[in-house]
Amino acid sequence: MNKNPKKQVFFMLAPIMALVFLIGLIPSCSRESVIPESGITEQEYDIPIKAKKWAFLLYDDAEFNGYDPLEDFADEACSNEYLNILVLQDTENSNPYIWYIDEDHQKQKLKQMKEVNMGDYQTLRDFLDYAKSKCAAERYILSFYDHGSGWEGACLDITSGSDQLLMDELQRALTDAGGVDMVCFSAPCLMGALESVYELRNCAEVYIGSEETSGYIWWWYTVGDICETLKQNPDITNLELAEIIIQSIYRNSFNWESFSNEDMTMSAVRTDKIEKVINALEALSIDLTNQIDQSYSLVNPVYPNVCSFGSGRFLDAYDLFEKCRDSTADAALQGKLDRVMQALADAVIAECHGSNMENAHGLTIYFPDTSKYAYKTTYGNPGYGLDFSAHTQWDEFLEAYFARSGTSAIQQKKDIPGPYIPDTDGFYPRRRPIK
């Protein structure tokens, strides 16, 4: 398949959507029922799909009146003898659809739906249940498209009061649906967060996301590489596939003449190693909190030099702890910092980053620059449902740190990053053990 680097990312979908609408009016062999409260007709089309080894599921939340990747996704992705591809698509000005992408890259309509809230647990749960029933598979990849905001979740639905899938909702939907093998946050920004990975630790073996703001552009050609890889090697392990995905994202990031990959990041994490990170971080957090004066004197000078993301809302966890270790003479504290760093290195399968992100290691941790952002008290609120804060004292450390600095921990209105089409300088496989 020829890959045109000048291919336009944004283009007018109105003629295509109009055609889809007209086709939907043509009588067909389908089951339909009118939804009385909305007047919208739901249709489920009788298209038999054979069970295969793999299913690739795209949760396409294009509800922000911006770019919808479906047409470009279908240009690159296709089902094959080992793989089925399903997409739940919801745009601002059209009914939601579930599509099947066939072996010829053609979209086949499986279901026309009434309006759904893409930021709600039930919508994700229903899609997973439908996909596992319609396209039963041994292994599943679930990819998300839309906005993201780290530990606060992803997939904003502006026609449903700007509702968003919280990490707790993502966890519940995936758990209740039986989980998947791999979770990929393609365009959602800032999802390469330690807190988010920990929330989904029991829902997937591999978690892929970006520490920095992101864009579907980095996944454009990679989805085709995923399909081809599964066709050539359907028995590939999840960890091997994850490394191939990161390699592909890095390699294809150079295919664009109009976009620089200098600020790009993407990482694949194995969730079975996250518990070790949490245990090491808990021991460190307790010490940092109990000795807050010394901790403040250690962290405050290094903070400005730590690799940050989201305009200062998140820090690269490894870089933070490495700089702290190099700045203290306390041997016991150095040991605790080393253990966290080693656990982080063990958890990252592979990562890639641009030249502006030299100290990106694959996972962020919440530590906002309070000259720009107030600390969000929901982070440590038990009612918010974030497992990371419930199982570590990192939130207690942050509150003590900001109190020591004279910063008031006042709730700030949540800011959602806009659509971002950012640009890597290198592919970085598993990191070597710390000496």
Tab-separated table of C-alpha atoms in Angstrom:
chain	number	residue	atom	x	y	z
A	1	MET	CA	0.000	0.000	0.000
A	2	ASN	CA	1.428	3.388	-0.948
A	3	LYS	CA	1.765	5.785	1.943
A	4	ASN	CA	1.395	9.397	0.910
A	5	PRO	CA	2.999	11.760	3.421
A	6	LYS	CA	1.023	14.676	2.016
A	7	LYS	CA	-2.283	12.983	2.659
A	8	GLN	CA	-4.639	15.456	4.297
A	9	VAL	CA	-5.658	14.704	7.871
A	10	PHE	CA	-8.598	17.066	7.941
A	11	PHE	CA	-11.129	17.014	5.168
A	12	MET	CA	-14.812	17.590	4.597
A	13	LEU	CA	-16.913	14.563	5.551
A	14	ALA	CA	-20.273	16.084	4.653
A	15	PRO	CA	-20.631	14.352	1.236
A	16	ILE	CA	-19.637	10.988	2.724
A	17	MET	CA	-21.997	11.302	5.661
A	18	ALA	CA	-24.798	12.376	3.348
A	19	LEU	CA	-24.200	9.265	1.240
A	20	VAL	CA	-24.214	7.083	4.364
A	21	PHE	CA	-27.524	8.633	5.376
A	22	LEU	CA	-29.099	8.030	1.956
A	23	ILE	CA	-27.878	4.437	1.885
A	24	GLY	CA	-29.478	3.971	5.283
A	25	LEU	CA	-32.851	4.814	3.711
A	26	ILE	CA	-32.644	1.975	1.200
A	27	PRO	CA	-34.684	-1.078	2.264
A	28	SER	CA	-32.439	-3.910	3.418
A	29	CYS	CA	-32.511	-7.214	5.211
A	30	SER	CA	-32.434	-5.862	8.763
A	31	ARG	CA	-34.243	-5.865	12.087
A	32	GLU	CA	-35.483	-2.424	13.065
A	33	SER	CA	-37.428	-0.859	15.888
A	34	VAL	CA	-38.459	2.762	16.353
A	35	ILE	CA	-37.372	4.343	19.613
A	36	PRO	CA	-40.558	6.133	20.757
A	37	GLU	CA	-38.938	8.705	22.996
A	38	SER	CA	-36.570	9.974	20.305
A	39	GLY	CA	-38.179	8.970	17.040
A	40	ILE	CA	-34.840	7.580	15.885
A	41	THR	CA	-34.857	4.204	14.195
A	42	GLU	CA	-32.430	1.575	15.435
A	43	GLN	CA	-31.386	-1.031	12.913
A	44	GLU	CA	-29.243	-4.112	13.319
A	45	TYR	CA	-28.061	-5.599	10.043
A	46	ASP	CA	-27.817	-9.332	9.387
A	47	ILE	CA	-24.153	-9.592	8.450
A	48	PRO	CA	-22.630	-12.866	9.632
A	49	ILE	CA	-19.100	-12.583	10.978
A	50	LYS	CA	-16.904	-15.603	11.548
A	51	ALA	CA	-15.143	-15.934	14.892
A	52	LYS	CA	-11.394	-15.364	14.557
A	53	LYS	CA	-8.325	-15.322	16.758
A	54	TRP	CA	-8.185	-11.533	17.086
A	55	ALA	CA	-10.630	-8.636	17.243
A	56	PHE	CA	-9.552	-4.994	16.952
A	57	LEU	CA	-12.142	-2.643	18.470
A	58	LEU	CA	-12.103	1.134	17.930
A	59	TYR	CA	-14.101	3.374	20.279
A	60	ASP	CA	-14.400	6.362	17.927
A	61	ASP	CA	-15.657	9.293	20.007
A	62	ALA	CA	-15.631	12.126	17.447
A	63	GLU	CA	-18.156	14.140	19.461
A	64	PHE	CA	-16.214	17.392	19.582
A	65	ASN	CA	-17.050	18.542	16.040
A	66	GLY	CA	-13.496	18.020	14.891
A	67	TYR	CA	-11.658	15.371	12.931
A	68	ASP	CA	-13.193	11.892	12.724
A	69	PRO	CA	-10.555	9.248	11.898
A	70	LEU	CA	-12.940	6.563	10.630
A	71	GLU	CA	-12.330	6.989	6.891
A	72	ASP	CA	-8.566	7.141	7.362
A	73	PHE	CA	-8.672	4.236	9.801
A	74	ALA	CA	-10.514	2.145	7.210
A	75	ASP	CA	-7.984	3.128	4.522
A	76	GLU	CA	-5.235	1.460	6.553
A	77	ALA	CA	-6.993	-1.175	8.668
A	78	CYS	CA	-8.708	-4.271	7.343
A	79	SER	CA	-9.927	-7.592	8.635
A	80	ASN	CA	-8.120	-10.744	7.554
A	81	GLU	CA	-8.283	-14.494	8.142
A	82	TYR	CA	-7.174	-14.044	11.756
A	83	LEU	CA	-8.647	-10.628	12.546
A	84	ASN	CA	-12.019	-8.874	12.732
A	85	ILE	CA	-12.311	-5.093	13.065
A	86	LEU	CA	-15.279	-3.308	14.641
A	87	VAL	CA	-15.790	0.422	15.181
A	88	LEU	CA	-18.293	2.281	17.339
A	89	GLN	CA	-18.522	5.716	15.735
A	90	ASP	CA	-20.298	8.714	17.251
A	91	THR	CA	-20.055	12.181	15.740
A	92	GLU	CA	-21.741	15.383	16.843
A	93	ASN	CA	-24.117	15.679	13.905
A	94	SER	CA	-24.909	12.069	13.027
A	95	ASN	CA	-26.406	8.986	14.591
A	96	PRO	CA	-23.957	6.523	16.123
A	97	TYR	CA	-23.064	3.427	14.098
A	98	ILE	CA	-21.213	0.199	14.661
A	99	TRP	CA	-19.179	-0.697	11.577
A	100	TYR	CA	-17.318	-3.761	10.392
A	101	ILE	CA	-14.166	-3.087	8.357
A	102	ASP	CA	-13.858	-5.947	5.872
A	103	GLU	CA	-10.879	-7.468	4.036
A	104	ASP	CA	-11.135	-4.810	1.300
A	105	HIS	CA	-11.060	-1.844	3.711
A	106	GLN	CA	-14.781	-1.315	3.149
A	107	LYS	CA	-17.123	-0.245	5.943
A	108	GLN	CA	-20.136	-2.484	6.476
A	109	LYS	CA	-22.885	-1.169	8.697
A	110	LEU	CA	-23.679	-3.563	11.536
A	111	LYS	CA	-25.899	-1.373	13.647
A	112	GLN	CA	-27.497	2.060	13.555
A	113	MET	CA	-28.128	3.327	17.063
A	114	LYS	CA	-29.983	6.029	18.904
A	115	GLU	CA	-27.845	8.760	20.465
A	116	VAL	CA	-25.337	7.469	23.004
A	117	ASN	CA	-23.157	9.125	25.623
A	118	MET	CA	-19.582	8.157	24.764
A	119	GLY	CA	-18.476	9.450	28.154
A	120	ASP	CA	-20.590	6.918	30.025
A	121	TYR	CA	-19.669	3.516	31.447
A	122	GLN	CA	-22.734	1.846	29.930
A	123	THR	CA	-21.890	2.837	26.342
A	124	LEU	CA	-18.421	1.320	26.555
A	125	ARG	CA	-19.733	-1.754	28.349
A	126	ASP	CA	-22.477	-2.270	25.747
A	127	PHE	CA	-19.995	-1.921	22.877
A	128	LEU	CA	-17.652	-4.474	24.415
A	129	ASP	CA	-20.499	-6.901	25.052
A	130	TYR	CA	-21.791	-6.460	21.489
A	131	ALA	CA	-18.314	-6.901	19.989
A	132	LYS	CA	-17.581	-10.036	21.984
A	133	SER	CA	-20.932	-11.493	20.980
A	134	LYS	CA	-20.789	-10.474	17.308
A	135	CYS	CA	-17.053	-11.061	16.790
A	136	ALA	CA	-16.032	-13.660	19.313
A	137	ALA	CA	-12.242	-13.874	19.508
A	138	GLU	CA	-9.486	-15.351	21.598
A	139	ARG	CA	-7.751	-11.993	21.965
A	140	TYR	CA	-8.871	-8.370	21.836
A	141	ILE	CA	-7.296	-4.979	21.178
A	142	LEU	CA	-9.327	-1.955	22.308
A	143	SER	CA	-8.348	1.468	20.971
A	144	PHE	CA	-9.815	4.833	22.020
A	145	TYR	CA	-10.075	8.014	19.962
A	146	ASP	CA	-10.876	11.468	21.407
A	147	HIS	CA	-9.546	13.705	24.174
A	148	GLY	CA	-7.683	12.506	27.227
A	149	SER	CA	-6.586	14.021	30.512
A	150	GLY	CA	-4.456	11.465	32.331
A	151	TRP	CA	-5.847	10.222	35.631
A	152	GLU	CA	-9.094	12.097	34.959
A	153	GLY	CA	-9.974	9.793	32.082
A	154	ALA	CA	-10.743	10.100	28.383
A	155	CYS	CA	-13.475	10.403	25.741
A	156	LEU	CA	-15.464	13.597	26.124
A	157	ASP	CA	-19.059	13.734	24.838
A	158	ILE	CA	-20.088	17.355	24.287
A	159	THR	CA	-23.697	16.482	23.426
A	160	SER	CA	-24.053	14.804	26.828
A	161	GLY	CA	-23.016	17.667	29.054
A	162	SER	CA	-19.300	17.158	28.319
A	163	ASP	CA	-19.407	13.876	30.202
A	164	GLN	CA	-16.142	11.948	30.190
A	165	LEU	CA	-15.164	8.367	30.936
A	166	LEU	CA	-13.438	8.503	34.308
A	167	MET	CA	-10.722	5.954	34.950
A	168	ASP	CA	-13.031	4.235	37.419
A	169	GLU	CA	-15.683	3.916	34.688
A	170	LEU	CA	-13.135	2.536	32.239
A	171	GLN	CA	-12.085	-0.002	34.839
A	172	ARG	CA	-15.648	-1.084	35.610
A	173	ALA	CA	-16.682	-1.364	31.957
A	174	LEU	CA	-13.642	-3.439	31.037
A	175	THR	CA	-13.901	-5.609	34.135
A	176	ASP	CA	-17.609	-6.252	33.685
A	177	ALA	CA	-17.070	-7.116	30.008
A	178	GLY	CA	-14.298	-9.587	30.795
A	179	GLY	CA	-11.308	-7.409	29.903
A	180	VAL	CA	-9.155	-7.232	26.770
A	181	ASP	CA	-5.543	-8.066	25.907
A	182	MET	CA	-4.416	-4.578	24.990
A	183	VAL	CA	-5.726	-1.056	25.611
A	184	CYS	CA	-4.496	1.699	23.272
A	185	PHE	CA	-5.143	5.417	23.725
A	186	SER	CA	-4.375	6.654	20.226
A	187	ALA	CA	-5.359	10.325	20.147
A	188	PRO	CA	-6.352	10.849	23.800
A	189	CYS	CA	-3.664	13.089	25.268
A	190	LEU	CA	-1.692	12.528	28.452
A	191	MET	CA	-2.854	8.947	28.993
A	192	GLY	CA	0.658	7.581	29.601
A	193	ALA	CA	-0.014	8.175	33.288
A	194	LEU	CA	1.026	5.828	36.072
A	195	GLU	CA	-2.307	6.414	37.782
A	196	SER	CA	-4.261	5.418	34.665
A	197	VAL	CA	-2.220	2.286	34.030
A	198	TYR	CA	-2.706	1.188	37.621
A	199	GLU	CA	-6.463	1.687	37.326
A	200	LEU	CA	-6.581	-0.766	34.394
A	201	ARG	CA	-3.980	-3.191	35.759
A	202	ASN	CA	-6.460	-6.080	35.900
A	203	CYS	CA	-8.260	-5.219	32.647
A	204	ALA	CA	-5.511	-5.720	30.039
A	205	GLU	CA	-2.004	-7.131	29.807
A	206	VAL	CA	-0.669	-4.175	27.815
A	207	TYR	CA	-1.479	-0.475	28.140
A	208	ILE	CA	-0.362	2.004	25.455
A	209	GLY	CA	-0.586	5.781	25.767
A	210	SER	CA	1.265	9.072	25.399
A	211	GLU	CA	2.848	11.010	28.255
A	212	GLU	CA	2.394	14.237	26.288
A	213	THR	CA	-0.432	15.603	24.213
A	214	SER	CA	-1.068	13.303	21.281
A	215	GLY	CA	-2.917	12.892	18.008
A	216	TYR	CA	-4.297	10.161	15.752
A	217	ILE	CA	-1.640	11.143	13.224
A	218	TRP	CA	0.881	8.964	15.070
A	219	TRP	CA	-1.380	5.906	14.654
A	220	TRP	CA	-2.423	6.555	11.060
A	221	TYR	CA	-0.170	3.975	9.397
A	222	THR	CA	0.437	1.918	12.520
A	223	VAL	CA	-3.075	0.452	12.474
A	224	GLY	CA	-2.213	-1.074	9.099
A	225	ASP	CA	1.022	-2.455	10.520
A	226	ILE	CA	-0.929	-4.036	13.378
A	227	CYS	CA	-3.280	-5.772	10.950
A	228	GLU	CA	-0.409	-7.052	8.801
A	229	THR	CA	1.513	-8.273	11.853
A	230	LEU	CA	-1.468	-10.269	13.091
A	231	LYS	CA	-1.967	-11.717	9.615
A	232	GLN	CA	1.648	-12.855	9.384
A	233	ASN	CA	1.998	-13.951	13.004
A	234	PRO	CA	-1.364	-14.504	14.713
A	235	ASP	CA	0.309	-16.276	17.647
A	236	ILE	CA	2.459	-13.285	18.561
A	237	THR	CA	2.523	-12.474	22.270
A	238	ASN	CA	0.963	-9.283	23.574
A	239	LEU	CA	4.357	-8.019	24.716
A	240	GLU	CA	5.934	-8.665	21.303
A	241	LEU	CA	3.052	-6.923	19.556
A	242	ALA	CA	3.350	-3.953	21.905
A	243	GLU	CA	7.014	-3.478	21.015
A	244	ILE	CA	6.215	-3.701	17.292
A	245	ILE	CA	3.521	-1.040	17.737
A	246	ILE	CA	5.927	1.392	19.396
A	247	GLN	CA	8.534	0.712	16.684
A	248	SER	CA	5.893	1.367	14.022
A	249	ILE	CA	4.765	4.633	15.621
A	250	TYR	CA	8.373	5.819	15.782
A	251	ARG	CA	9.138	4.784	12.192
A	252	ASN	CA	5.966	6.266	10.737
A	253	SER	CA	6.342	9.539	12.628
A	254	PHE	CA	8.849	10.543	9.930
A	255	ASN	CA	6.306	10.110	7.099
A	256	TRP	CA	4.803	13.568	7.597
A	257	GLU	CA	6.247	16.616	5.891
A	258	SER	CA	3.852	19.006	7.613
A	259	PHE	CA	4.264	17.835	11.207
A	260	SER	CA	7.314	17.676	13.440
A	261	ASN	CA	7.715	14.731	15.796
A	262	GLU	CA	9.898	16.644	18.272
A	263	ASP	CA	7.304	16.627	21.075
A	264	MET	CA	5.864	13.186	20.391
A	265	THR	CA	5.798	10.449	23.037
A	266	MET	CA	4.285	6.956	23.141
A	267	SER	CA	4.880	4.052	25.493
A	268	ALA	CA	3.722	0.479	26.029
A	269	VAL	CA	3.452	-0.772	29.602
A	270	ARG	CA	2.970	-4.275	30.992
A	271	THR	CA	0.351	-4.086	33.699
A	272	ASP	CA	1.592	-7.135	35.604
A	273	LYS	CA	4.612	-5.067	36.681
A	274	ILE	CA	2.657	-2.072	37.994
A	275	GLU	CA	1.972	-3.507	41.446
A	276	LYS	CA	5.724	-3.534	42.082
A	277	VAL	CA	5.864	0.154	41.154
A	278	ILE	CA	3.035	0.953	43.551
A	279	ASN	CA	4.636	-0.938	46.425
A	280	ALA	CA	7.953	0.853	45.960
A	281	LEU	CA	6.239	4.216	45.556
A	282	GLU	CA	4.172	3.693	48.698
A	283	ALA	CA	7.305	3.176	50.793
A	284	LEU	CA	8.864	6.280	49.242
A	285	SER	CA	5.721	8.404	49.664
A	286	ILE	CA	5.495	7.602	53.372
A	287	ASP	CA	9.078	8.751	53.928
A	288	LEU	CA	8.631	11.897	51.840
A	289	THR	CA	5.460	12.829	53.718
A	290	ASN	CA	6.828	12.109	57.198
A	291	GLN	CA	9.889	14.269	56.515
A	292	ILE	CA	8.171	16.993	54.540
A	293	ASP	CA	10.659	19.772	55.345
A	294	GLN	CA	13.586	17.723	54.053
A	295	SER	CA	11.481	16.488	51.123
A	296	TYR	CA	10.545	20.012	50.131
A	297	SER	CA	14.189	21.089	50.282
A	298	LEU	CA	15.089	18.152	48.015
A	299	VAL	CA	12.280	18.335	45.460
A	300	ASN	CA	11.748	22.073	45.079
A	301	PRO	CA	15.154	22.837	43.479
A	302	VAL	CA	14.994	19.932	41.000
A	303	TYR	CA	11.329	20.385	40.036
A	304	PRO	CA	11.927	23.014	37.292
A	305	ASN	CA	14.394	20.699	35.526
A	306	VAL	CA	12.191	17.606	35.452
A	307	CYS	CA	10.632	16.607	32.115
A	308	SER	CA	7.029	17.822	32.270
A	309	PHE	CA	3.907	17.257	30.194
A	310	GLY	CA	0.510	18.849	29.697
A	311	SER	CA	1.995	22.326	30.116
A	312	GLY	CA	3.166	21.486	33.615
A	313	ARG	CA	0.462	19.259	35.030
A	314	PHE	CA	2.439	16.007	34.959
A	315	LEU	CA	6.062	14.979	35.422
A	316	ASP	CA	7.965	12.047	34.001
A	317	ALA	CA	8.061	9.765	37.035
A	318	TYR	CA	11.464	8.227	36.320
A	319	ASP	CA	13.081	11.575	35.599
A	320	LEU	CA	11.695	13.091	38.811
A	321	PHE	CA	12.967	10.305	41.023
A	322	GLU	CA	16.320	10.099	39.229
A	323	LYS	CA	16.970	13.803	39.746
A	324	CYS	CA	15.953	13.502	43.397
A	325	ARG	CA	18.287	10.532	43.873
A	326	ASP	CA	21.191	12.407	42.324
A	327	SER	CA	20.531	15.369	44.635
A	328	THR	CA	20.464	13.618	48.005
A	329	ALA	CA	23.218	12.127	50.155
A	330	ASP	CA	20.738	10.114	52.230
A	331	ALA	CA	21.625	6.492	51.417
A	332	ALA	CA	18.316	5.097	52.693
A	333	LEU	CA	16.336	7.551	50.576
A	334	GLN	CA	18.533	6.822	47.571
A	335	GLY	CA	17.687	3.139	47.963
A	336	LYS	CA	13.953	3.836	47.984
A	337	LEU	CA	14.245	6.070	44.928
A	338	ASP	CA	16.290	3.420	43.110
A	339	ARG	CA	13.638	0.791	43.812
A	340	VAL	CA	10.901	2.976	42.321
A	341	MET	CA	13.035	3.717	39.274
A	342	GLN	CA	13.873	0.057	38.749
A	343	ALA	CA	10.202	-0.903	38.994
A	344	LEU	CA	9.270	1.785	36.462
A	345	ALA	CA	11.966	0.571	34.058
A	346	ASP	CA	10.733	-3.017	34.397
A	347	ALA	CA	7.141	-1.993	33.646
A	348	VAL	CA	7.835	-0.149	30.377
A	349	ILE	CA	7.978	-2.584	27.462
A	350	ALA	CA	9.106	0.089	24.999
A	351	GLU	CA	8.738	3.806	24.455
A	352	CYS	CA	9.579	6.406	21.839
A	353	HIS	CA	9.931	10.153	22.111
A	354	GLY	CA	10.943	13.197	20.133
A	355	SER	CA	14.079	15.270	20.489
A	356	ASN	CA	12.349	17.765	22.787
A	357	MET	CA	11.458	14.965	25.190
A	358	GLU	CA	14.892	13.462	25.889
A	359	ASN	CA	14.028	12.699	29.519
A	360	ALA	CA	10.738	10.961	28.767
A	361	HIS	CA	10.797	7.394	30.069
A	362	GLY	CA	7.224	6.251	29.444
A	363	LEU	CA	5.100	7.082	32.506
A	364	THR	CA	4.010	10.315	34.147
A	365	ILE	CA	2.925	11.080	37.687
A	366	TYR	CA	0.667	13.916	38.820
A	367	PHE	CA	2.640	16.851	40.254
A	368	PRO	CA	1.178	20.119	38.914
A	369	ASP	CA	3.102	23.347	38.521
A	370	THR	CA	1.025	25.454	40.900
A	371	SER	CA	2.139	28.672	39.249
A	372	LYS	CA	-0.160	27.551	36.409
A	373	TYR	CA	-2.571	25.023	37.908
A	374	ALA	CA	-4.113	24.458	41.310
A	375	TYR	CA	-3.781	20.999	42.813
A	376	LYS	CA	-7.038	19.143	42.170
A	377	THR	CA	-8.395	17.754	45.405
A	378	THR	CA	-10.392	15.112	43.519
A	379	TYR	CA	-7.055	13.341	43.032
A	380	GLY	CA	-7.043	12.130	46.624
A	381	ASN	CA	-10.788	12.092	47.245
A	382	PRO	CA	-11.890	8.507	48.062
A	383	GLY	CA	-15.265	9.201	46.451
A	384	TYR	CA	-13.570	9.872	43.117
A	385	GLY	CA	-12.562	6.229	42.901
A	386	LEU	CA	-8.915	6.473	41.836
A	387	ASP	CA	-7.177	3.287	42.982
A	388	PHE	CA	-3.740	4.885	42.823
A	389	SER	CA	-4.607	7.434	45.496
A	390	ALA	CA	-6.331	4.809	47.616
A	391	HIS	CA	-3.320	2.486	47.535
A	392	THR	CA	-0.451	4.976	47.872
A	393	GLN	CA	0.269	8.066	49.937
A	394	TRP	CA	1.422	10.066	46.926
A	395	ASP	CA	-1.640	12.323	47.243
A	396	GLU	CA	-0.871	12.889	50.934
A	397	PHE	CA	2.683	13.810	49.973
A	398	LEU	CA	1.470	16.306	47.365
A	399	GLU	CA	-0.916	17.947	49.813
A	400	ALA	CA	1.833	18.185	52.442
A	401	TYR	CA	4.273	19.504	49.838
A	402	PHE	CA	1.938	22.220	48.598
A	403	ALA	CA	1.001	23.153	52.166
A	404	ARG	CA	4.709	23.482	52.961
A	405	SER	CA	5.166	25.692	49.903
A	406	GLY	CA	2.215	27.871	50.893
A	407	THR	CA	0.109	26.710	47.942
A	408	SER	CA	-3.573	26.244	48.667
A	409	ALA	CA	-5.002	22.956	47.406
A	410	ILE	CA	-8.047	24.508	45.763
A	411	GLN	CA	-10.116	22.647	43.203
A	412	GLN	CA	-9.533	24.055	39.738
A	413	LYS	CA	-12.073	23.785	36.947
A	414	LYS	CA	-10.991	20.876	34.780
A	415	ASP	CA	-9.333	21.970	31.551
A	416	ILE	CA	-9.617	19.623	28.576
A	417	PRO	CA	-6.799	19.697	26.007
A	418	GLY	CA	-8.017	20.532	22.529
A	419	PRO	CA	-7.423	18.392	19.452
A	420	TYR	CA	-3.665	18.204	18.986
A	421	ILE	CA	-1.799	17.281	15.836
A	422	PRO	CA	1.755	17.489	17.065
A	423	ASP	CA	6.338	15.219	15.998
A	424	THR	CA	10.566	10.861	17.391
A	425	ASP	CA	13.901	11.088	17.593
A	426	GLY	CA	14.405	7.443	18.408
A	427	PHE	CA	12.891	4.138	19.410
A	428	TYR	CA	13.842	3.006	22.876
A	429	PRO	CA	13.313	-0.685	23.714
A	430	ARG	CA	13.308	-2.122	27.222
A	431	ARG	CA	15.605	-0.111	29.432
A	432	ARG	CA	18.620	-1.727	31.021
A	433	PRO	CA	18.552	-2.418	34.761
A	434	ILE	CA	19.842	0.404	36.906
A	435	LYS	CA	23.422	-0.116	37.962
